[in-house]
PDB file of C-alpha atoms in Angstrom:
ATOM      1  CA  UNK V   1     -12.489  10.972  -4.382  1.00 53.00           C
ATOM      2  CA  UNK V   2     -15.145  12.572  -2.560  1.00 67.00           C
ATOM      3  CA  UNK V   3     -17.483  10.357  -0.802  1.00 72.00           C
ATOM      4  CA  UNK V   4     -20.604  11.630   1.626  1.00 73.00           C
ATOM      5  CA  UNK V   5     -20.353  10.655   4.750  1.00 73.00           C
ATOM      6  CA  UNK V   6     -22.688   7.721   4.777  1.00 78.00           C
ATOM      7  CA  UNK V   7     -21.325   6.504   1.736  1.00 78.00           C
ATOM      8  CA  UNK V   8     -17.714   6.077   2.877  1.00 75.00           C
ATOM      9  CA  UNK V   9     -16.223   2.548   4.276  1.00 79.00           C
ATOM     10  CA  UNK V  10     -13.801   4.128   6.272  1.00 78.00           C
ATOM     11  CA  UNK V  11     -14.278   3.995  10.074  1.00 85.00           C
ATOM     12  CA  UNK V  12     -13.610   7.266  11.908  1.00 78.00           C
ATOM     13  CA  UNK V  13     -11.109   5.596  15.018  1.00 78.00           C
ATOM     14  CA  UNK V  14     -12.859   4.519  17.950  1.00 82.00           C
ATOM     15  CA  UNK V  15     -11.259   1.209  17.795  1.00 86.00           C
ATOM     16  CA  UNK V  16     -10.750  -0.865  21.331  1.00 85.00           C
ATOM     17  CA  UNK V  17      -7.659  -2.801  22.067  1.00 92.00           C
ATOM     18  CA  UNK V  18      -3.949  -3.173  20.281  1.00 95.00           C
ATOM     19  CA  UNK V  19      -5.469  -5.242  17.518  1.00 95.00           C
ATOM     20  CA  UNK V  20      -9.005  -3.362  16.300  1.00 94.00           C
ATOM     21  CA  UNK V  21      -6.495  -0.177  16.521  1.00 95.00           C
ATOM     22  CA  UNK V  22      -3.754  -1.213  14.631  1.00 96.00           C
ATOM     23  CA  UNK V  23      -6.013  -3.207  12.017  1.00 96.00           C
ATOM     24  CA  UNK V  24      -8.592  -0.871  11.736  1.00 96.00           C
ATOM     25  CA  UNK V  25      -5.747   2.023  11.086  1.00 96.00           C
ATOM     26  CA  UNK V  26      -3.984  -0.155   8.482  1.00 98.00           C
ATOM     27  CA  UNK V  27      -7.428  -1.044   6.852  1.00 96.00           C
ATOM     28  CA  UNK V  28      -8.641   2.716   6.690  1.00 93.00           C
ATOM     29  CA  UNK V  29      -5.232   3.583   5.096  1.00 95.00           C
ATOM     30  CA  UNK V  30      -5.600   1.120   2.722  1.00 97.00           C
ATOM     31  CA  UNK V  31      -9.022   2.084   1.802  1.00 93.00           C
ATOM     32  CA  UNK V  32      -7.986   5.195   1.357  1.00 89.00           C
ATOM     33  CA  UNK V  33      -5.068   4.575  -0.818  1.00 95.00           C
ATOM     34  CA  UNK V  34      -8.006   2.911  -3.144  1.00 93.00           C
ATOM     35  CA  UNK V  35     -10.434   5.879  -2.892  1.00 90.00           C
ATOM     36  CA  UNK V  36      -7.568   8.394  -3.943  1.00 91.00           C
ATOM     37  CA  UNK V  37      -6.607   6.062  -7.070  1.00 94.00           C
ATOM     38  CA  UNK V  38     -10.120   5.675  -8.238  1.00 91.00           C
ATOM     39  CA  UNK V  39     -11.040   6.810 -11.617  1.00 91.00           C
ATOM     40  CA  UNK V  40      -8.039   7.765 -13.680  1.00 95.00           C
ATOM     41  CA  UNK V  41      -7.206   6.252 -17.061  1.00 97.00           C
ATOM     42  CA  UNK V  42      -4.093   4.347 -17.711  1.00 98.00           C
ATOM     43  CA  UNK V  43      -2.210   7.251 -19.109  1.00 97.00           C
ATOM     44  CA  UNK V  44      -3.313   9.386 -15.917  1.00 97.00           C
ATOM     45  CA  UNK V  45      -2.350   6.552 -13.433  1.00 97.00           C
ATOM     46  CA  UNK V  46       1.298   6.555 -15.580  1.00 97.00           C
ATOM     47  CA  UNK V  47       1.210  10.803 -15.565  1.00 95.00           C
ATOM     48  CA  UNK V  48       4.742  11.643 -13.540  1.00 93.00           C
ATOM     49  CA  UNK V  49       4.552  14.530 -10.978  1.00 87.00           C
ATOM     50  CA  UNK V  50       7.132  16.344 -12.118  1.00 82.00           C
ATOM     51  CA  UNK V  51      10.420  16.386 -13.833  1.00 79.00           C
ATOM     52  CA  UNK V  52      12.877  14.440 -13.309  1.00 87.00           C
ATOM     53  CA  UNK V  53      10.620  12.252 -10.621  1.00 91.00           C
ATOM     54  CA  UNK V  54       9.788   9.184 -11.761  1.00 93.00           C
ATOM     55  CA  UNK V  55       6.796   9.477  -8.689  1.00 95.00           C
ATOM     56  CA  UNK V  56       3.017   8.274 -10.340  1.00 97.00           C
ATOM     57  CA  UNK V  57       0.355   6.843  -8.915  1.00 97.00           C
ATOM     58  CA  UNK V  58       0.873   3.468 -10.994  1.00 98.00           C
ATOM     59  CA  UNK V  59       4.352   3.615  -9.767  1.00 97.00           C
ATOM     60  CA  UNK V  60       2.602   4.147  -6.323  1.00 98.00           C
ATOM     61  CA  UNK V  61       0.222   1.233  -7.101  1.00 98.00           C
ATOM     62  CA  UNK V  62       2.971  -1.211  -7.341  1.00 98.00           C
ATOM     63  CA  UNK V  63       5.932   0.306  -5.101  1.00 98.00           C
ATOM     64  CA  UNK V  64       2.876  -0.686  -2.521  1.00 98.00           C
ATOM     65  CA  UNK V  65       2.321  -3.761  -4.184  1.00 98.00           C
ATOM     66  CA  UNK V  66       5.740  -4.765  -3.624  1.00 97.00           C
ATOM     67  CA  UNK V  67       5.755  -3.377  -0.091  1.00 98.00           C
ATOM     68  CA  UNK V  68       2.868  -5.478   1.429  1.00 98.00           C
ATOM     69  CA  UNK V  69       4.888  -8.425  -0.056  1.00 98.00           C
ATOM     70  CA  UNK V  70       8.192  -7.495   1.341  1.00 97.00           C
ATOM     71  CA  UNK V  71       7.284  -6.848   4.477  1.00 98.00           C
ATOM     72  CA  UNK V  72       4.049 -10.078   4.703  1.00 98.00           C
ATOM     73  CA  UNK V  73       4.748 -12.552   2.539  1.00 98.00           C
ATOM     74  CA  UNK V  74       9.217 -12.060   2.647  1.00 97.00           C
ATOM     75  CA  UNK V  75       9.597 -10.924   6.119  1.00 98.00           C
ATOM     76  CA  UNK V  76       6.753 -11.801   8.272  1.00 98.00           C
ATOM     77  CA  UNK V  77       5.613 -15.560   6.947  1.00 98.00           C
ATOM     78  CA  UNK V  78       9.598 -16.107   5.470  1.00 97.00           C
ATOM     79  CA  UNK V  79       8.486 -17.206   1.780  1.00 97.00           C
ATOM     80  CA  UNK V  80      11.197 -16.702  -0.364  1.00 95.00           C
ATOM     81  CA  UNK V  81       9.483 -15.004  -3.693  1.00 96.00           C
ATOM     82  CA  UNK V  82      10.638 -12.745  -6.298  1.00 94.00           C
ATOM     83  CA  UNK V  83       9.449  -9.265  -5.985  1.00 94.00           C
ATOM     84  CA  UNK V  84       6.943  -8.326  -8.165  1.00 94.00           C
ATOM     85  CA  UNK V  85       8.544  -5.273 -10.119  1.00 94.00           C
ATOM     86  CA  UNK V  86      11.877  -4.677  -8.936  1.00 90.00           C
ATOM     87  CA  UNK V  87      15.458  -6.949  -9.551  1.00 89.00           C
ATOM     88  CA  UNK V  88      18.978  -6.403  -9.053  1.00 90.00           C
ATOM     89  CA  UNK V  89      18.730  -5.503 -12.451  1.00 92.00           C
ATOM     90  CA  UNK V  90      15.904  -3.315 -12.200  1.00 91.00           C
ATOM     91  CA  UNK V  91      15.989  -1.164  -8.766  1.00 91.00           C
ATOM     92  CA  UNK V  92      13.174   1.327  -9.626  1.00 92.00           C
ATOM     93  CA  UNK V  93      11.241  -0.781 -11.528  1.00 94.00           C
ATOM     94  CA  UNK V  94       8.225  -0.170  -9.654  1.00 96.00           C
ATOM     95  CA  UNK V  95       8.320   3.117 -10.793  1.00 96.00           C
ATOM     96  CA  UNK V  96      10.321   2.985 -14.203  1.00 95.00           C
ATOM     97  CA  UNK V  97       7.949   0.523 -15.070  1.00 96.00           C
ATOM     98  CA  UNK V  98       5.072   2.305 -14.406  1.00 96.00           C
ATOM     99  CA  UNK V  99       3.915   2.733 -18.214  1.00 97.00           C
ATOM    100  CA  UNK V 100       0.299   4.097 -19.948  1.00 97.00           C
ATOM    101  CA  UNK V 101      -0.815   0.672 -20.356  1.00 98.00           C
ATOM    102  CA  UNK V 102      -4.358  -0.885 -19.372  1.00 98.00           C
ATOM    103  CA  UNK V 103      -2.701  -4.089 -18.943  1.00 98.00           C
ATOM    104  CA  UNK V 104       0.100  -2.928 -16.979  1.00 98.00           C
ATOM    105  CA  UNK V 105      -2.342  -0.815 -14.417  1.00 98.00           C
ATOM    106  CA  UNK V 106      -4.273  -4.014 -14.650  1.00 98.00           C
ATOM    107  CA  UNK V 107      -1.944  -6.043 -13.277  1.00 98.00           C
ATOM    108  CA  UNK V 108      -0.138  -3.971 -10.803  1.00 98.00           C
ATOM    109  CA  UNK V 109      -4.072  -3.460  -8.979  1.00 98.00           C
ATOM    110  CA  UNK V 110      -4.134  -7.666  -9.275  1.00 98.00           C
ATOM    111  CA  UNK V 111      -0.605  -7.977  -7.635  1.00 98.00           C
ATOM    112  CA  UNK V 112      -1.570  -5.420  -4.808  1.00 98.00           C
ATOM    113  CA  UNK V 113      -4.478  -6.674  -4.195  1.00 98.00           C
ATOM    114  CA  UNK V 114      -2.960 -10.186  -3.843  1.00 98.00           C
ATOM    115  CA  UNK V 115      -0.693  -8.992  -1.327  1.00 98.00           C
ATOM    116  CA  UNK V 116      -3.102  -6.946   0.772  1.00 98.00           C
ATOM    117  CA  UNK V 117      -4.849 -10.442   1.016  1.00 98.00           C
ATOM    118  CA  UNK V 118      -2.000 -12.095   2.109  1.00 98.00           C
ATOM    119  CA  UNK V 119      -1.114  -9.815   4.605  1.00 98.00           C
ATOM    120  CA  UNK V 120      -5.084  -9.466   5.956  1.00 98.00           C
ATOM    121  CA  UNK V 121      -4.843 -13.323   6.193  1.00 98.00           C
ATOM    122  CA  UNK V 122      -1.302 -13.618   7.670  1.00 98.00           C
ATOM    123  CA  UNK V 123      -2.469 -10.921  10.619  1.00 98.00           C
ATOM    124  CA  UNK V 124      -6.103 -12.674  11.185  1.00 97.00           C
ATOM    125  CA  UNK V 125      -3.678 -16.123  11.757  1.00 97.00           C
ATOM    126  CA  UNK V 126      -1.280 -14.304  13.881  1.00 97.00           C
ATOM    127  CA  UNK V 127      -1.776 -15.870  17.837  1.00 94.00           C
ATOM    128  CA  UNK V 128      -0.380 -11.901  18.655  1.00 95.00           C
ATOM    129  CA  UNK V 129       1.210  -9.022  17.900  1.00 96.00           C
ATOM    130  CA  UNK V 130       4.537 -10.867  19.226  1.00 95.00           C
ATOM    131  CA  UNK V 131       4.824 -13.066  16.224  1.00 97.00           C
ATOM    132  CA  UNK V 132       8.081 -12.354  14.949  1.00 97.00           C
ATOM    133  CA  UNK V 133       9.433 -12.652  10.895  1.00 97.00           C
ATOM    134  CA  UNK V 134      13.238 -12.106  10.239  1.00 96.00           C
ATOM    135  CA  UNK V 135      15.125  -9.194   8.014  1.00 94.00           C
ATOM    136  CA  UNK V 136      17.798  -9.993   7.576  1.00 90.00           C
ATOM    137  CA  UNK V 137      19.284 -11.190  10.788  1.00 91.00           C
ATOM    138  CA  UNK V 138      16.801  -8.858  12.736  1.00 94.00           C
ATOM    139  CA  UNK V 139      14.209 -10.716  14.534  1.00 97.00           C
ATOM    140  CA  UNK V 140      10.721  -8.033  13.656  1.00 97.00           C
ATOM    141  CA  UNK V 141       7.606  -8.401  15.513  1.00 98.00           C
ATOM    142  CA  UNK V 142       3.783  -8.196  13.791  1.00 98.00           C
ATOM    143  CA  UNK V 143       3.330  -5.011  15.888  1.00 98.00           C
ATOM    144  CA  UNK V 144       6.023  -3.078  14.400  1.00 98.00           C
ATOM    145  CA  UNK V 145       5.403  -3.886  10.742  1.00 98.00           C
ATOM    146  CA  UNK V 146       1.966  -2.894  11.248  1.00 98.00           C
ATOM    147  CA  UNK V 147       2.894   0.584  12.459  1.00 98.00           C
ATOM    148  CA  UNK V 148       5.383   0.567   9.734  1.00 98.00           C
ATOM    149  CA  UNK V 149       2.659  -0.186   7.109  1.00 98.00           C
ATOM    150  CA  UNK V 150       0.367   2.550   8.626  1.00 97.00           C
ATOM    151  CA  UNK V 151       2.756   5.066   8.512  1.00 98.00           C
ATOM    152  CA  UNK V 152       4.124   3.780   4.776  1.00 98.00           C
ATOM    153  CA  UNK V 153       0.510   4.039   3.776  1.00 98.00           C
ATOM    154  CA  UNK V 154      -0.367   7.781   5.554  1.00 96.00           C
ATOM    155  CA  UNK V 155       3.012   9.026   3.268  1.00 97.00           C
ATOM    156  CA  UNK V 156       1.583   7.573  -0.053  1.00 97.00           C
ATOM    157  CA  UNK V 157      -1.746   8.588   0.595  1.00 94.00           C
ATOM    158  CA  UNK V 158       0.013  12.363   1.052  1.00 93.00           C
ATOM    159  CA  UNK V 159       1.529  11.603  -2.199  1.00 94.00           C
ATOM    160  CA  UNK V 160      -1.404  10.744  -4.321  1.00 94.00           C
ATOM    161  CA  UNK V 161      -3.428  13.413  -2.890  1.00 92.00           C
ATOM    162  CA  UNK V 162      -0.556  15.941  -4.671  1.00 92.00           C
ATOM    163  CA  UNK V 163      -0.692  13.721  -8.083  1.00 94.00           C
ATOM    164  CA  UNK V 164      -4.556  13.461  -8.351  1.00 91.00           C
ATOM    165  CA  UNK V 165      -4.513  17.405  -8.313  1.00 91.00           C
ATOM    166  CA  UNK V 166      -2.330  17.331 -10.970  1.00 91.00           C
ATOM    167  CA  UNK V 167      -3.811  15.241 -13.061  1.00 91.00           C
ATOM    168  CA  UNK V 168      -7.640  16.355 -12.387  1.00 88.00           C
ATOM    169  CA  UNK V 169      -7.612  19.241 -10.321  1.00 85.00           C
ATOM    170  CA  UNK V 170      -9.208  16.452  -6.990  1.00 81.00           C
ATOM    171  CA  UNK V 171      -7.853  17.540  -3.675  1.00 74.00           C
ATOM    172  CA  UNK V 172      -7.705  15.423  -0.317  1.00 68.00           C
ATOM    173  CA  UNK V 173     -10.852  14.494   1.442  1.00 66.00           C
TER     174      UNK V 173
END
């Protein structure tokens, strides 16, 4: 989790303008979200905090998952898709579903990684930050989902930096 400084991708600020700032934020949180997940085996991506949470980092992994679609692909470009681990039937099932399994850490890395595309494309296509997508019958501009993902993001990271001590002793960086 601990990267010199010439080794890590994240900028340190210093952006210009609305959209370097607010793209360059949202890319550093993201990168960090990556750096804090790296190395951990299935069953310590699955490990719960504590009892009775149901809070992991693979339940992180695809809450986030779920989020970037929600908010990109749902709200922002208005493709109606089903989620990618919760239903009706199945409210938590990002994190419920968040079991020891290669396969299953596997694929909820593929599905956020899918999304974080998306998204990265949908914003580089975006004229402005003015763009609007619809929830429900809320118009919601560009800018304000990326703040929202930026602050989503800074919460989780908080998160994970909690779980990885648990599970190896890492701390923050």
């Amino acid at each position: 989790m601990f990267v010199r400084p010439d080794d890590d991708p994240r900028t340190d600020g210093g952006f210009v303008g609305e959209r370097d700032t607010l793209v360059g934020y949202l890319r550093d949180q993201r990168l960090t979200w990556e750096m804090k997940c790296a190395g951990p085996d299935a069953e310590a991506m699955a490990r719960r905090s504590v009892g009775p949470s149901n809070l992991s980092l693979l339940g992180l992994v695809r809450h986030l998952a779920g989020v970037e679609q929600t908010w990109f692909r749902r709200v922002m470009a208005g493709r109606d898709v089903p989620r990618h681990h919760r239903s009706e039937d199945a409210p938590n099932g990002d994190f419920d579903g968040a079991v020891p399994d290669a396969a299953v850490v596997a694929e909820a890395w593929a599905a956020w990684r899918s999304e974080v595309a998306f998204a990265e494309r949908f914003v580089d296509e975006a004229r402005d930050f003015d763009v609007t997508g619809t929830d429900g019958d809320e118009p919601v501009p560009l800018r304000e989902v990326l703040v929202h993902m930026i602050e989503e993001y800074a919460r989780h990271n908080g998160h994970a930096d909690f779980l990885r001590e648990r599970i190896d002793g890492r701390v923050g960086q």
